[in-house]
Amino acid sequence: MQLGEAISFFLSFDIKDIIEHEKELANYAFDALSKIKNIEIASQRGDTIILFNIKNIPPQDVASYLGNRDIYVRSGAFCAYKFKEINNFSNAYVRISLAMYNQKNDIDKLVQVLKTGGNFIEIL
């Protein structure tokens, strides 16, 4: 029953609108994160999955800090161990995944919390 409701919900949207919304959010998130000192972004502008790190702070610490503030991200290598060799980047990342249910205020909250982080984020 719940699966049917979920499918009906998603089918009530036009796929073109979903894609446009997600792309707009991705660009907005990339631009906002790019303005924060000491953030290194491994993804490209427009990607709906954004990998980033904060210099000198383990991604797991960042993910835990954000999670304690009701911002749920993932951290780790995500089975992409070759990514470091290809892009000369870290072994692990913080990952945000944007979808149709996200809004700009979700990104604004993420950016604000990153900018006003606790003691271990004072380098921002």
Coordinates of C-alpha atoms in Angstrom, one line a residue:
M1 CA 0.0 0.0 0.0
Q2 CA 2.7 2.5 0.9
L3 CA 4.7 1.7 -2.2
G4 CA 1.7 2.5 -4.3
E5 CA 1.2 5.8 -2.6
A6 CA 4.9 6.7 -3.1
I7 CA 4.7 5.8 -6.8
S8 CA 1.5 7.9 -7.2
F9 CA 3.2 10.8 -5.4
F10 CA 6.2 10.7 -7.8
L11 CA 4.1 10.2 -10.9
S12 CA 2.1 13.4 -10.0
F13 CA 5.2 15.5 -11.0
D14 CA 6.5 16.2 -14.5
I15 CA 10.0 14.7 -14.8
K16 CA 11.2 17.8 -16.6
D17 CA 10.1 19.9 -13.7
I18 CA 12.0 17.6 -11.3
I19 CA 15.2 17.7 -13.4
E20 CA 15.0 21.5 -13.7
H21 CA 14.4 21.9 -9.9
E22 CA 17.3 19.6 -9.0
K23 CA 19.7 21.3 -11.5
E24 CA 18.8 24.8 -10.1
L25 CA 19.4 23.5 -6.6
A26 CA 22.7 21.9 -7.6
N27 CA 24.0 25.1 -9.1
Y28 CA 22.8 27.1 -6.1
A29 CA 24.5 24.7 -3.7
F30 CA 27.7 24.7 -5.6
D31 CA 27.9 28.5 -5.8
A32 CA 27.1 28.8 -2.1
L33 CA 29.7 26.2 -1.0
S34 CA 32.3 27.7 -3.3
K35 CA 32.1 31.0 -1.4
I36 CA 33.1 29.4 1.9
K37 CA 36.8 29.6 2.8
N38 CA 38.6 26.3 3.1
I39 CA 36.0 24.2 1.4
E40 CA 37.3 22.0 -1.5
I41 CA 34.6 20.8 -3.9
A42 CA 35.3 17.6 -5.9
S43 CA 32.1 17.8 -7.9
Q44 CA 31.3 19.9 -10.9
R45 CA 28.8 22.8 -10.9
G46 CA 25.4 21.3 -11.7
D47 CA 26.0 17.9 -10.1
T48 CA 23.1 16.8 -7.8
I49 CA 25.6 14.8 -5.8
I50 CA 28.2 17.2 -4.3
L51 CA 31.4 15.9 -2.7
F52 CA 33.4 18.3 -0.6
N53 CA 35.9 18.5 2.2
I54 CA 36.9 21.2 4.6
K55 CA 40.7 21.6 4.8
N56 CA 42.2 19.8 7.8
I57 CA 38.9 18.5 9.2
P58 CA 38.0 14.8 8.7
P59 CA 34.8 14.3 6.7
Q60 CA 33.4 12.0 9.3
D61 CA 33.7 14.9 11.9
V62 CA 31.9 17.3 9.5
A63 CA 29.1 14.8 8.9
S64 CA 28.7 14.1 12.6
Y65 CA 28.6 17.8 13.4
L66 CA 26.0 18.5 10.7
G67 CA 23.9 15.5 11.7
N68 CA 23.7 16.8 15.3
R69 CA 22.2 19.9 13.8
D70 CA 19.6 18.0 11.7
I71 CA 21.5 18.3 8.4
Y72 CA 22.0 14.7 7.2
V73 CA 24.9 14.1 4.9
R74 CA 27.1 11.1 4.3
S75 CA 30.9 10.8 4.6
G76 CA 33.3 8.2 3.3
A77 CA 34.9 7.0 0.1
F78 CA 31.7 5.8 -1.5
C79 CA 33.5 2.9 -3.3
A80 CA 35.3 5.5 -5.4
Y81 CA 38.9 4.8 -4.3
K82 CA 40.3 5.6 -7.8
F83 CA 38.9 9.1 -7.6
K84 CA 41.9 10.2 -5.6
E85 CA 44.3 9.0 -8.2
I86 CA 42.3 10.6 -11.0
N87 CA 41.6 14.0 -9.3
N88 CA 44.4 14.3 -6.8
F89 CA 41.8 14.6 -4.0
S90 CA 41.1 13.0 -0.7
N91 CA 40.3 9.4 0.2
A92 CA 37.0 10.5 1.8
Y93 CA 34.4 13.2 1.3
V94 CA 31.3 14.8 2.7
R95 CA 28.4 14.1 0.3
I96 CA 25.2 16.0 -0.1
S97 CA 22.6 14.5 -2.4
L98 CA 20.0 16.8 -3.7
A99 CA 16.6 15.6 -4.8
M100 CA 13.1 16.9 -5.7
Y101 CA 12.1 17.3 -2.0
N102 CA 15.0 19.6 -1.2
Q103 CA 14.6 23.4 -1.2
K104 CA 17.0 26.4 -1.2
N105 CA 16.4 26.9 2.5
D106 CA 18.0 23.4 3.1
I107 CA 21.2 24.6 1.3
D108 CA 21.0 28.0 3.2
K109 CA 20.9 26.1 6.5
L110 CA 23.8 23.9 5.5
V111 CA 25.9 26.9 4.5
Q112 CA 25.0 28.8 7.7
V113 CA 25.9 25.9 9.9
L114 CA 29.2 25.4 8.1
K115 CA 30.1 29.1 8.5
T116 CA 29.2 29.2 12.2
G117 CA 30.6 25.8 13.1
G118 CA 31.9 24.7 16.4
N119 CA 35.5 24.9 17.6
F120 CA 36.8 22.3 15.1
I121 CA 35.5 24.4 12.2
E122 CA 37.1 27.7 13.3
I123 CA 39.3 27.7 10.2
L124 CA 36.4 28.5 7.9

